[in-house]
């Protein structure tokens, strides 16, 4: 299936926003790098803010497609499938030499204090991610793979917050050790629980 103009814009926007942030990414830069005329941009997006919010949704769809793919491996225990998702993310970060990080985290830090629209959209995606992880932990709990004293939703929230912190440290150190440590700690702790 051919890539649409809208998808080209979103893909390029995702890359630029990951590496330069919202304020340092201009519409003209996106147009120049995609070769798409300004009129086509405004046909799909009424403003830079609308474009940025659409990029967040586009990025989110990619994250959840990857998560769904990992969780679809029904022959594996739920915790192992979830660990596989985080390992796959780490493999992706290896390929880009630990640059970029997570668009939710990056834009959340950059824009949370100045834009309610971005803050609410990003938080909604974090909440959805947390709920999805909680459902995996609930499945593990139902299978007797987790201690019954663990609260899946609370544990999922801690996991998502810690993952974001590990990604920030990964970017600062430009190596995978903070994310490896995150995976070792959380998944060893969950398996032992």
N, CA, C and O atoms as a DFTB+ gen file, in Angstrom:
772 C
 N C O
     1  1       0.840      -1.172       0.000
     2  2       0.000       0.000       0.000
     3  2       0.896       1.251       0.000
     4  3       1.797       1.362       0.831
     5  1       0.655       2.181      -0.917
     6  2       1.498       3.377      -0.975
     7  2       1.313       4.260       0.265
     8  3       0.242       4.303       0.870
     9  1       2.374       4.949       0.612
    10  2       2.351       5.857       1.762
    11  2       1.654       7.148       1.347
    12  3       1.967       7.726       0.307
    13  1       0.720       7.586       2.159
    14  2      -0.019       8.812       1.862
    15  2       0.809      10.043       2.233
    16  3       1.792       9.949       2.967
    17  1       0.395      11.190       1.715
    18  2       1.047      12.462       2.066
    19  2       0.982      12.682       3.570
    20  3       1.966      13.088       4.189
    21  1      -0.167      12.416       4.148
    22  2      -0.328      12.597       5.600
    23  2       0.657      11.716       6.366
    24  3       1.285      12.172       7.321
    25  1       0.793      10.454       5.949
    26  2       1.726       9.543       6.620
    27  2       3.170      10.012       6.468
    28  3       3.956       9.915       7.411
    29  1       3.524      10.521       5.286
    30  2       4.887      11.042       5.084
    31  2       5.160      12.198       6.043
    32  3       6.227      12.277       6.651
    33  1       4.191      13.082       6.168
    34  2       4.348      14.211       7.080
    35  2       4.481      13.741       8.530
    36  3       5.338      14.225       9.268
    37  1       3.638      12.807       8.928
    38  2       3.678      12.302      10.299
    39  2       4.983      11.569      10.590
    40  3       5.569      11.734      11.659
    41  1       5.426      10.772       9.650
    42  2       6.681      10.015       9.837
    43  2       7.867      10.967       9.996
    44  3       8.681      10.808      10.906
    45  1       7.960      11.949       9.111
    46  2       9.051      12.916       9.203
    47  2       8.908      13.750      10.475
    48  3       9.898      14.031      11.149
    49  1       7.683      14.142      10.800
    50  2       7.458      14.903      12.019
    51  2       7.865      14.121      13.253
    52  3       8.456      14.681      14.177
    53  1       7.557      12.833      13.278
    54  2       7.930      12.003      14.420
    55  2       9.448      11.993      14.594
    56  3       9.951      12.154      15.706
    57  1      10.168      11.803      13.501
    58  2      11.633      11.774      13.566
    59  2      12.189      13.109      14.049
    60  3      13.049      13.151      14.929
    61  1      11.695      14.192      13.470
    62  2      12.204      15.512      13.847
    63  2      11.840      15.889      15.285
    64  3      12.669      16.439      16.009
    65  1      10.618      15.598      15.695
    66  2      10.223      15.911      17.067
    67  2      11.015      15.086      18.077
    68  3      11.366      15.586      19.145
    69  1      11.297      13.830      17.747
    70  2      12.100      12.993      18.640
    71  2      13.503      13.565      18.823
    72  3      14.053      13.532      19.924
    73  1      14.071      14.081      17.757
    74  2      15.468      14.511      17.811
    75  2      15.666      15.997      18.096
    76  3      16.730      16.399      18.566
    77  1      14.657      16.811      17.819
    78  2      14.836      18.258      17.992
    79  2      13.817      18.901      18.925
    80  3      14.002      20.042      19.346
    81  1      12.749      18.187      19.252
    82  2      11.713      18.759      20.099
    83  2      10.716      19.571      19.294
    84  3      10.880      19.775      18.091
    85  1       9.698      20.021      19.968
    86  2       8.616      20.754      19.322
    87  2       9.053      22.154      18.893
    88  3       8.818      22.560      17.756
    89  1       9.678      22.874      19.790
    90  2      10.033      24.263      19.494
    91  2      11.115      24.385      18.427
    92  3      11.147      25.372      17.692
    93  1      11.992      23.404      18.331
    94  2      13.088      23.462      17.358
    95  2      12.767      22.726      16.065
    96  3      13.656      22.505      15.242
    97  1      11.525      22.348      15.877
    98  2      11.089      21.744      14.616
    99  2      10.088      22.688      13.972
   100  3       9.043      22.990      14.549
   101  1      10.413      23.149      12.778
   102  2       9.528      24.068      12.080
   103  2       8.780      23.380      10.950
   104  3       9.231      22.374      10.403
   105  1       7.637      23.941      10.618
   106  2       6.845      23.397       9.512
   107  2       7.646      23.445       8.215
   108  3       7.604      22.500       7.427
   109  1       8.368      24.528       7.988
   110  2       9.152      24.635       6.756
   111  2      10.201      23.532       6.671
   112  3      10.450      23.000       5.589
   113  1      10.807      23.190       7.777
   114  2      11.797      22.103       7.793
   115  2      11.137      20.782       7.387
   116  3      11.710      20.011       6.617
   117  1       9.956      20.528       7.896
   118  2       9.226      19.301       7.548
   119  2       8.909      19.286       6.060
   120  3       9.080      18.271       5.386
   121  1       8.442      20.430       5.556
   122  2       8.096      20.524       4.135
   123  2       9.325      20.339       3.256
   124  3       9.266      19.637       2.247
   125  1      10.423      20.956       3.625
   126  2      11.652      20.844       2.845
   127  2      12.143      19.399       2.814
   128  3      12.527      18.896       1.758
   129  1      12.133      18.742       3.953
   130  2      12.660      17.378       4.033
   131  2      11.747      16.344       3.383
   132  3      12.212      15.280       2.974
   133  1      10.466      16.643       3.284
   134  2       9.541      15.701       2.634
   135  2       9.271      16.069       1.185
   136  3       8.796      15.236       0.414
   137  1       9.568      17.311       0.804
   138  2       9.247      17.761      -0.554
   139  2       7.757      17.963      -0.769
   140  3       7.277      17.944      -1.902
   141  1       7.034      18.156       0.314
   142  2       5.574      18.320       0.244
   143  2       5.251      19.808       0.319
   144  3       5.804      20.514       1.162
   145  1       4.365      20.297      -0.548
   146  2       4.030      21.732      -0.531
   147  2       3.236      22.139       0.707
   148  3       2.544      21.326       1.318
   149  1       3.353      23.411       1.059
   150  2       2.694      23.955       2.250
   151  2       1.183      23.748       2.211
   152  3       0.573      23.442       3.236
   153  1       0.578      23.911       1.044
   154  2      -0.864      23.724       0.929
   155  2      -1.300      22.318       1.319
   156  3      -2.364      22.130       1.909
   157  1      -0.468      21.331       0.984
   158  2      -0.790      19.948       1.353
   159  2      -0.714      19.750       2.861
   160  3      -1.517      19.022       3.445
   161  1       0.272      20.414       3.491
   162  2       0.380      20.331       4.947
   163  2      -0.911      20.854       5.581
   164  3      -1.506      20.197       6.435
   165  1      -1.331      22.043       5.151
   166  2      -2.508      22.665       5.766
   167  2      -3.820      22.012       5.330
   168  3      -4.861      22.246       5.942
   169  1      -3.775      21.209       4.293
   170  2      -4.940      20.396       3.943
   171  2      -5.183      19.332       5.021
   172  3      -6.326      18.993       5.329
   173  1      -4.093      18.815       5.584
   174  2      -4.181      17.731       6.579
   175  2      -4.182      18.228       8.028
   176  3      -4.764      17.591       8.907
   177  1      -3.527      19.367       8.271
   178  2      -3.372      19.855       9.645
   179  2      -3.625      21.360       9.672
   180  3      -3.047      22.101       8.877
   181  1      -4.483      21.811      10.580
   182  2      -4.838      23.235      10.601
   183  2      -3.770      24.108      11.244
   184  3      -3.774      25.326      11.066
   185  1      -2.846      23.488      11.997
   186  2      -1.818      24.273      12.682
   187  2      -0.667      23.356      13.068
   188  3      -0.755      22.135      12.944
   189  1       0.401      23.964      13.532
   190  2       1.529      23.172      14.037
   191  2       1.099      22.368      15.262
   192  3       1.513      21.220      15.426
   193  1       0.273      22.961      16.120
   194  2      -0.206      22.229      17.292
   195  2      -1.015      21.003      16.880
   196  3      -0.815      19.916      17.422
   197  1      -1.925      21.174      15.927
   198  2      -2.721      20.032      15.452
   199  2      -1.816      18.952      14.874
   200  3      -2.050      17.761      15.079
   201  1      -0.788      19.369      14.155
   202  2       0.181      18.422      13.607
   203  2       0.909      17.690      14.740
   204  3       1.027      16.465      14.710
   205  1       1.395      18.432      15.732
   206  2       2.102      17.808      16.852
   207  2       1.246      16.798      17.587
   208  3       1.727      15.727      17.957
   209  1      -0.016      17.128      17.801
   210  2      -0.930      16.194      18.467
   211  2      -1.162      14.953      17.609
   212  3      -1.259      13.842      18.131
   213  1      -1.250      15.141      16.293
   214  2      -1.416      13.999      15.380
   215  2      -0.171      13.123      15.379
   216  3      -0.273      11.900      15.285
   217  1       1.001      13.736      15.484
   218  2       2.245      12.950      15.551
   219  2       2.251      12.102      16.820
   220  3       2.677      10.947      16.789
   221  1       1.788      12.658      17.926
   222  2       1.718      11.888      19.174
   223  2       0.814      10.668      18.984
   224  3       1.163       9.568      19.410
   225  1      -0.331      10.853      18.355
   226  2      -1.243       9.730      18.109
   227  2      -0.610       8.700      17.168
   228  3      -0.765       7.494      17.362
   229  1       0.091       9.179      16.164
   230  2       0.776       8.303      15.204
   231  2       1.854       7.479      15.913
   232  3       1.956       6.269      15.710
   233  1       2.642       8.138      16.732
   234  2       3.681       7.459      17.511
   235  2       3.048       6.426      18.444
   236  3       3.537       5.302      18.560
   237  1       1.963       6.814      19.102
   238  2       1.275       5.917      20.020
   239  2       0.795       4.654      19.302
   240  3       0.938       3.547      19.820
   241  1       0.231       4.826      18.117
   242  2      -0.243       3.664      17.354
   243  2       0.907       2.711      17.063
   244  3       0.727       1.494      17.106
   245  1       2.068       3.240      16.773
   246  2       3.235       2.392      16.518
   247  2       3.667       1.650      17.779
   248  3       3.995       0.465      17.722
   249  1       3.668       2.341      18.909
   250  2       4.038       1.702      20.179
   251  2       3.069       0.564      20.490
   252  3       3.490      -0.528      20.870
   253  1       1.768       0.822      20.329
   254  2       0.791      -0.201      20.686
   255  2       0.761      -1.355      19.687
   256  3       0.420      -2.479      20.055
   257  1       1.110      -1.096      18.445
   258  2       1.239      -2.193      17.479
   259  2       2.375      -3.118      17.906
   260  3       2.242      -4.340      17.858
   261  1       3.491      -2.526      18.323
   262  2       4.636      -3.321      18.794
   263  2       4.258      -4.097      20.052
   264  3       4.596      -5.273      20.185
   265  1       3.558      -3.439      20.975
   266  2       3.134      -4.107      22.207
   267  2       2.177      -5.254      21.885
   268  3       2.327      -6.350      22.425
   269  1       1.199      -5.017      21.016
   270  2       0.247      -6.070      20.636
   271  2       0.955      -7.268      20.026
   272  3       0.613      -8.416      20.310
   273  1       1.951      -6.990      19.181
   274  2       2.703      -8.075      18.547
   275  2       3.405      -8.930      19.605
   276  3       3.383     -10.159      19.531
   277  1       4.023      -8.279      20.583
   278  2       4.719      -9.023      21.640
   279  2       3.747      -9.797      22.523
   280  3       4.038     -10.923      22.928
   281  1       2.603      -9.204      22.819
   282  2       1.635      -9.859      23.708
   283  2       0.850     -10.963      23.022
   284  3       0.201     -11.768      23.690
   285  1       0.901     -11.010      21.702
   286  2       0.149     -12.028      20.956
   287  2       0.789     -13.405      21.048
   288  3       0.195     -14.385      20.599
   289  1       1.960     -13.501      21.607
   290  2       2.672     -14.781      21.711
   291  2       2.103     -15.566      22.888
   292  3       2.685     -15.605      23.972
   293  1       0.966     -16.183      22.651
   294  2       0.208     -16.834      23.724
   295  2       0.926     -18.039      24.322
   296  3       0.575     -18.496      25.409
   297  1       1.934     -18.556      23.611
   298  2       2.654     -19.717      24.137
   299  2       3.610     -19.320      25.264
   300  3       4.132     -20.183      25.970
   301  1       3.835     -18.022      25.429
   302  2       4.746     -17.541      26.464
   303  2       3.954     -16.966      27.636
   304  3       2.836     -16.486      27.450
   305  1       4.520     -17.011      28.833
   306  2       3.865     -16.380      29.988
   307  2       3.745     -14.864      29.772
   308  3       4.589     -14.267      29.103
   309  1       2.707     -14.244      30.330
   310  2       2.483     -12.806      30.122
   311  2       3.680     -11.930      30.486
   312  3       3.997     -10.986      29.761
   313  1       4.346     -12.232      31.601
   314  2       5.489     -11.414      32.017
   315  2       6.615     -11.518      30.989
   316  3       7.282     -10.524      30.699
   317  1       6.826     -12.690      30.449
   318  2       7.866     -12.870      29.434
   319  2       7.520     -12.095      28.160
   320  3       8.401     -11.514      27.527
   321  1       6.245     -12.086      27.788
   322  2       5.820     -11.310      26.617
   323  2       6.046      -9.816      26.841
   324  3       6.520      -9.113      25.949
   325  1       5.707      -9.338      28.034
   326  2       5.901      -7.927      28.356
   327  2       7.386      -7.576      28.361
   328  3       7.784      -6.531      27.848
   329  1       8.193      -8.447      28.938
   330  2       9.640      -8.236      28.930
   331  2      10.145      -8.180      27.488
   332  3      11.016      -7.372      27.168
   333  1       9.606      -9.026      26.627
   334  2       9.986      -9.022      25.218
   335  2       9.707      -7.682      24.553
   336  3      10.484      -7.238      23.708
   337  1       8.613      -7.036      24.923
   338  2       8.299      -5.719      24.378
   339  2       9.386      -4.717      24.758
   340  3       9.887      -3.992      23.898
   341  1       9.752      -4.671      26.035
   342  2      10.761      -3.717      26.470
   343  2      12.125      -4.042      25.852
   344  3      12.889      -3.131      25.531
   345  1      12.431      -5.313      25.685
   346  2      13.687      -5.688      25.035
   347  2      13.683      -5.257      23.568
   348  3      14.707      -4.817      23.046
   349  1      12.541      -5.383      22.909
   350  2      12.449      -4.948      21.517
   351  2      12.644      -3.431      21.424
   352  3      13.309      -2.946      20.508
   353  1      12.077      -2.695      22.354
   354  2      12.307      -1.244      22.391
   355  2      13.784      -0.948      22.556
   356  3      14.323      -0.059      21.898
   357  1      14.437      -1.690      23.433
   358  2      15.861      -1.473      23.653
   359  2      16.663      -1.779      22.390
   360  3      17.614      -1.065      22.071
   361  1      16.288      -2.827      21.676
   362  2      16.948      -3.142      20.401
   363  2      16.798      -1.978      19.425
   364  3      17.732      -1.645      18.696
   365  1      15.610      -1.361      19.418
   366  2      15.393      -0.197      18.552
   367  2      16.297       0.960      18.962
   368  3      16.849       1.650      18.105
   369  1      16.451       1.174      20.268
   370  2      17.325       2.252      20.740
   371  2      18.786       1.960      20.402
   372  3      19.549       2.883      20.115
   373  1      19.182       0.690      20.431
   374  2      20.542       0.318      20.017
   375  2      20.813       0.797      18.591
   376  3      21.890       1.311      18.291
   377  1      19.823       0.620      17.723
   378  2      19.997       0.963      16.312
   379  2      20.187       2.464      16.089
   380  3      20.845       2.866      15.129
   381  1      19.625       3.286      16.958
   382  2      19.761       4.741      16.797
   383  2      20.774       5.327      17.789
   384  3      20.812       6.536      18.016
   385  1      21.577       4.457      18.364
   386  2      22.661       4.858      19.270
   387  2      22.149       5.656      20.467
   388  3      22.783       6.612      20.912
   389  1      20.972       5.236      20.986
   390  2      20.400       5.758      22.229
   391  2      19.980       7.215      22.148
   392  3      19.911       7.911      23.161
   393  1      19.705       7.663      20.951
   394  2      19.234       9.036      20.748
   395  2      17.719       9.009      20.528
   396  3      17.156       7.986      20.141
   397  1      17.098      10.099      20.768
   398  2      15.657      10.203      20.535
   399  2      14.864       9.915      21.788
   400  3      14.228      10.812      22.339
   401  1      14.892       8.689      22.240
   402  2      14.128       8.319      23.422
   403  2      12.662       8.095      23.093
   404  3      12.329       7.553      22.039
   405  1      11.792       8.513      23.996
   406  2      10.348       8.323      23.867
   407  2       9.687       9.668      23.580
   408  3       9.895      10.638      24.308
   409  1       8.900       9.716      22.528
   410  2       8.243      10.965      22.161
   411  2       7.313      11.458      23.265
   412  3       7.226      12.663      23.500
   413  1       6.614      10.547      23.948
   414  2       5.736      10.953      25.046
   415  2       6.543      11.686      26.122
   416  3       6.176      12.778      26.557
   417  1       7.638      11.069      26.536
   418  2       8.465      11.657      27.584
   419  2       9.110      12.962      27.144
   420  3       9.110      13.947      27.884
   421  1       9.659      12.962      25.933
   422  2      10.334      14.162      25.444
   423  2       9.382      15.352      25.370
   424  3       9.663      16.417      25.918
   425  1       8.255      15.162      24.687
   426  2       7.316      16.279      24.532
   427  2       6.612      16.611      25.839
   428  3       6.264      17.766      26.087
   429  1       6.402      15.604      26.669
   430  2       5.816      15.863      27.977
   431  2       6.681      16.807      28.792
   432  3       6.175      17.742      29.412
   433  1       7.985      16.565      28.792
   434  2       8.896      17.437      29.526
   435  2       8.958      18.830      28.909
   436  3       9.017      19.833      29.619
   437  1       8.945      18.878      27.583
   438  2       9.074      20.164      26.906
   439  2       7.815      21.021      27.003
   440  3       7.909      22.241      27.138
   441  1       6.639      20.399      26.935
   442  2       5.416      21.163      26.734
   443  2       4.398      21.137      27.875
   444  3       3.420      21.884      27.836
   445  1       4.605      20.303      28.878
   446  2       3.587      20.135      29.921
   447  2       3.225      21.430      30.626
   448  3       2.067      21.636      30.987
   449  1       4.199      22.300      30.826
   450  2       3.931      23.547      31.544
   451  2       3.301      24.631      30.679
   452  3       2.807      25.631      31.198
   453  1       3.316      24.438      29.358
   454  2       2.824      25.508      28.493
   455  2       1.643      25.148      27.614
   456  3       1.054      26.033      26.993
   457  1       1.277      23.877      27.542
   458  2       0.174      23.504      26.661
   459  2      -0.702      22.432      27.296
   460  3      -0.286      21.284      27.452
   461  1      -1.907      22.816      27.657
   462  2      -2.850      21.843      28.222
   463  2      -3.190      20.767      27.196
   464  3      -3.364      19.603      27.554
   465  1      -3.285      21.147      25.926
   466  2      -3.635      20.169      24.888
   467  2      -2.582      19.066      24.810
   468  3      -2.924      17.886      24.745
   469  1      -1.310      19.441      24.816
   470  2      -0.249      18.433      24.764
   471  2      -0.187      17.645      26.062
   472  3      -0.064      16.420      26.041
   473  1      -0.271      18.334      27.187
   474  2      -0.211      17.651      28.477
   475  2      -1.305      16.597      28.585
   476  3      -1.044      15.467      28.997
   477  1      -2.527      16.965      28.216
   478  2      -3.648      16.029      28.329
   479  2      -3.535      14.870      27.339
   480  3      -3.850      13.729      27.677
   481  1      -3.085      15.164      26.115
   482  2      -2.962      14.092      25.108
   483  2      -1.878      13.097      25.508
   484  3      -2.077      11.885      25.427
   485  1      -0.743      13.613      25.935
   486  2       0.358      12.729      26.326
   487  2      -0.023      11.920      27.562
   488  3       0.246      10.720      27.624
   489  1      -0.639      12.559      28.532
   490  2      -1.050      11.834      29.733
   491  2      -2.080      10.756      29.399
   492  3      -2.064       9.681      29.999
   493  1      -2.964      11.028      28.460
   494  2      -3.944      10.014      28.043
   495  2      -3.242       8.797      27.449
   496  3      -3.646       7.661      27.700
   497  1      -2.196       9.029      26.665
   498  2      -1.445       7.904      26.099
   499  2      -0.669       7.160      27.182
   500  3      -0.600       5.931      27.156
   501  1      -0.088       7.886      28.131
   502  2       0.575       7.218      29.253
   503  2      -0.428       6.374      30.043
   504  3      -0.123       5.252      30.449
   505  1      -1.615       6.918      30.255
   506  2      -2.645       6.187      31.000
   507  2      -3.060       4.917      30.250
   508  3      -3.226       3.858      30.854
   509  1      -3.222       5.035      28.946
   510  2      -3.576       3.860      28.134
   511  2      -2.461       2.816      28.211
   512  3      -2.741       1.625      28.352
   513  1      -1.211       3.245      28.120
   514  2      -0.067       2.349      28.210
   515  2      -0.062       1.656      29.577
   516  3       0.163       0.450      29.669
   517  1      -0.311       2.426      30.627
   518  2      -0.357       1.870      31.976
   519  2      -1.468       0.828      32.101
   520  3      -1.261      -0.238      32.680
   521  1      -2.640       1.137      31.559
   522  2      -3.759       0.184      31.610
   523  2      -3.427      -1.111      30.873
   524  3      -3.756      -2.201      31.342
   525  1      -2.770      -0.985      29.712
   526  2      -2.404      -2.177      28.943
   527  2      -1.421      -3.050      29.714
   528  3      -1.552      -4.274      29.739
   529  1      -0.440      -2.416      30.341
   530  2       0.523      -3.179      31.133
   531  2      -0.169      -3.800      32.338
   532  3       0.123      -4.942      32.696
   533  1      -1.081      -3.065      32.969
   534  2      -1.820      -3.606      34.109
   535  2      -2.606      -4.846      33.701
   536  3      -2.710      -5.790      34.484
   537  1      -3.160      -4.865      32.495
   538  2      -3.910      -6.046      32.052
   539  2      -2.992      -7.253      31.889
   540  3      -3.409      -8.386      32.130
   541  1      -1.748      -7.021      31.482
   542  2      -0.773      -8.113      31.386
   543  2      -0.438      -8.629      32.780
   544  3      -0.358      -9.836      33.008
   545  1      -0.245      -7.698      33.702
   546  2       0.066      -8.100      35.076
   547  2      -1.118      -8.820      35.723
   548  3      -0.924      -9.746      36.510
   549  1      -2.333      -8.403      35.398
   550  2      -3.522      -9.112      35.903
   551  2      -3.572     -10.541      35.363
   552  3      -3.920     -11.471      36.091
   553  1      -3.224     -10.712      34.090
   554  2      -3.195     -12.056      33.502
   555  2      -2.142     -12.910      34.198
   556  3      -2.374     -14.091      34.456
   557  1      -0.995     -12.326      34.502
   558  2       0.051     -13.063      35.214
   559  2      -0.414     -13.418      36.624
   560  3      -0.132     -14.510      37.118
   561  1      -1.118     -12.503      37.261
   562  2      -1.656     -12.745      38.601
   563  2      -2.667     -13.895      38.563
   564  3      -2.650     -14.767      39.431
   565  1      -3.545     -13.895      37.557
   566  2      -4.534     -14.963      37.404
   567  2      -3.881     -16.327      37.191
   568  3      -4.432     -17.355      37.586
   569  1      -2.714     -16.330      36.568
   570  2      -1.989     -17.587      36.318
   571  2      -1.134     -17.994      37.510
   572  3      -0.456     -19.020      37.461
   573  1      -1.158     -17.209      38.574
   574  2      -0.362     -17.512      39.758
   575  2       1.109     -17.172      39.596
   576  3       1.949     -17.696      40.329
   577  1       1.435     -16.301      38.642
   578  2       2.831     -15.951      38.378
   579  2       3.284     -14.732      39.180
   580  3       4.472     -14.409      39.191
   581  1       2.365     -14.064      39.842
   582  2       2.694     -12.919      40.680
   583  2       2.091     -13.113      42.056
   584  3       1.095     -13.817      42.225
   585  1       2.703     -12.486      43.021
   586  2       2.184     -12.545      44.376
   587  2       0.823     -11.845      44.430
   588  3       0.659     -10.781      43.832
   589  1      -0.143     -12.414      45.128
   590  2      -1.477     -11.809      45.187
   591  2      -1.512     -10.446      45.884
   592  3      -2.505      -9.729      45.754
   593  1      -0.476     -10.071      46.610
   594  2      -0.461      -8.765      47.272
   595  2      -0.121      -7.634      46.311
   596  3      -0.292      -6.464      46.656
   597  1       0.359      -7.957      45.110
   598  2       0.693      -6.907      44.145
   599  2      -0.570      -6.331      43.516
   600  3      -1.479      -7.076      43.151
   601  1      -0.630      -5.025      43.391
   602  2      -1.727      -4.359      42.707
   603  2      -1.278      -4.110      41.269
   604  3      -0.383      -3.294      41.046
   605  1      -1.875      -4.793      40.284
   606  2      -1.414      -4.676      38.895
   607  2      -1.399      -3.246      38.360
   608  3      -0.463      -2.862      37.659
   609  1      -2.414      -2.460      38.678
   610  2      -2.464      -1.093      38.162
   611  2      -1.369      -0.228      38.780
   612  3      -0.705       0.539      38.083
   613  1      -1.188      -0.357      40.096
   614  2      -0.134       0.411      40.759
   615  2       1.244      -0.001      40.238
   616  3       2.092       0.848      39.962
   617  1       1.456      -1.309      40.106
   618  2       2.737      -1.809      39.599
   619  2       2.982      -1.332      38.170
   620  3       4.109      -0.988      37.815
   621  1       1.939      -1.310      37.353
   622  2       2.068      -0.830      35.971
   623  2       2.442       0.646      35.951
   624  3       3.279       1.060      35.149
   625  1       1.835       1.440      36.820
   626  2       2.158       2.859      36.880
   627  2       3.607       3.099      37.269
   628  3       4.275       3.963      36.700
   629  1       4.091       2.335      38.240
   630  2       5.490       2.451      38.651
   631  2       6.407       2.022      37.508
   632  3       7.446       2.639      37.274
   633  1       6.024       0.979      36.811
   634  2       6.837       0.483      35.701
   635  2       6.938       1.531      34.598
   636  3       8.027       1.767      34.074
   637  1       5.828       2.163      34.237
   638  2       5.834       3.177      33.176
   639  2       6.670       4.383      33.604
   640  3       7.455       4.899      32.809
   641  1       6.514       4.829      34.827
   642  2       7.291       5.977      35.308
   643  2       8.784       5.658      35.352
   644  3       9.612       6.487      34.975
   645  1       9.114       4.484      35.800
   646  2      10.525       4.081      35.877
   647  2      11.130       3.917      34.490
   648  3      12.293       4.258      34.270
   649  1      10.345       3.398      33.559
   650  2      10.803       3.261      32.173
   651  2      11.161       4.632      31.605
   652  3      12.195       4.785      30.953
   653  1      10.313       5.624      31.849
   654  2      10.600       6.963      31.348
   655  2      11.888       7.516      31.956
   656  3      12.692       8.137      31.259
   657  1      12.079       7.292      33.243
   658  2      13.315       7.735      33.881
   659  2      14.531       7.032      33.305
   660  3      15.569       7.659      33.093
   661  1      14.414       5.744      33.051
   662  2      15.526       4.983      32.462
   663  2      15.851       5.502      31.062
   664  3      17.019       5.545      30.675
   665  1      14.833       5.893      30.305
   666  2      15.076       6.428      28.960
   667  2      15.807       7.769      29.013
   668  3      16.673       8.036      28.180
   669  1      15.466       8.607      29.982
   670  2      16.178       9.880      30.132
   671  2      17.647       9.619      30.437
   672  3      18.529      10.238      29.842
   673  1      17.907       8.703      31.364
   674  2      19.298       8.378      31.708
   675  2      20.023       7.739      30.524
   676  3      21.213       7.988      30.332
   677  1      19.337       6.927      29.734
   678  2      19.934       6.323      28.540
   679  2      20.408       7.416      27.584
   680  3      21.518       7.355      27.055
   681  1      19.552       8.416      27.373
   682  2      19.920       9.514      26.475
   683  2      21.102      10.302      27.026
   684  3      22.006      10.671      26.276
   685  1      21.100      10.558      28.317
   686  2      22.191      11.317      28.918
   687  2      23.520      10.561      28.843
   688  3      24.558      11.149      28.538
   689  1      23.482       9.271      29.121
   690  2      24.700       8.472      29.130
   691  2      25.074       7.950      27.741
   692  3      26.207       7.524      27.514
   693  1      24.122       7.989      26.827
   694  2      24.269       7.464      25.471
   695  2      24.760       6.020      25.478
   696  3      25.654       5.631      24.727
   697  1      24.132       5.245      26.362
   698  2      24.345       3.799      26.368
   699  2      23.124       3.127      26.963
   700  3      22.240       3.789      27.507
   701  1      23.082       1.825      26.859
   702  2      21.891       1.077      27.219
   703  2      21.818       0.661      28.686
   704  3      20.803       0.105      29.106
   705  1      22.841       0.906      29.463
   706  2      22.888       0.400      30.830
   707  2      21.688       0.819      31.685
   708  3      21.157      -0.030      32.401
   709  1      21.227       2.081      31.653
   710  2      20.066       2.416      32.490
   711  2      18.817       1.600      32.141
   712  3      18.043       1.241      33.028
   713  1      18.622       1.308      30.857
   714  2      17.445       0.544      30.461
   715  2      17.647      -0.936      30.758
   716  3      16.700      -1.626      31.133
   717  1      18.872      -1.431      30.594
   718  2      19.164      -2.813      30.993
   719  2      18.913      -2.994      32.487
   720  3      18.339      -3.997      32.913
   721  1      19.352      -2.006      33.285
   722  2      19.144      -2.089      34.733
   723  2      17.655      -2.074      35.064
   724  3      17.199      -2.818      35.932
   725  1      16.899      -1.228      34.370
   726  2      15.441      -1.199      34.551
   727  2      14.854      -2.589      34.301
   728  3      14.088      -3.101      35.117
   729  1      15.218      -3.198      33.166
   730  2      14.667      -4.518      32.817
   731  2      15.076      -5.573      33.829
   732  3      14.258      -6.391      34.249
   733  1      16.351      -5.553      34.221
   734  2      16.805      -6.543      35.216
   735  2      16.023      -6.394      36.507
   736  3      15.523      -7.378      37.054
   737  1      15.916      -5.178      36.991
   738  2      15.258      -4.959      38.272
   739  2      13.786      -5.347      38.219
   740  3      13.324      -6.145      39.035
   741  1      13.050      -4.788      37.264
   742  2      11.607      -5.005      37.254
   743  2      11.224      -6.424      36.890
   744  3      10.363      -7.019      37.538
   745  1      11.839      -6.963      35.884
   746  2      11.387      -8.283      35.455
   747  2      11.902      -9.381      36.356
   748  3      11.225     -10.396      36.520
   749  1      13.076      -9.220      36.947
   750  2      13.512     -10.185      37.951
   751  2      12.621     -10.098      39.189
   752  3      12.266     -11.116      39.783
   753  1      12.258      -8.852      39.578
   754  2      11.391      -8.677      40.752
   755  2      10.005      -9.258      40.490
   756  3       9.428      -9.900      41.367
   757  1       9.467      -9.038      39.288
   758  2       8.148      -9.580      38.987
   759  2       8.150     -11.094      38.952
   760  3       7.207     -11.729      39.422
   761  1       9.192     -11.673      38.404
   762  2       9.265     -13.142      38.346
   763  2       9.432     -13.742      39.733
   764  3       8.976     -14.855      39.995
   765  1      10.087     -13.000      40.623
   766  2      10.315     -13.513      41.975
   767  2       9.101     -13.298      42.876
   768  3       8.973     -13.939      43.919
   769  1       8.216     -12.396      42.470
   770  2       7.083     -12.039      43.332
   771  2       6.082     -13.179      43.453
   772  3       5.071     -13.042      44.142
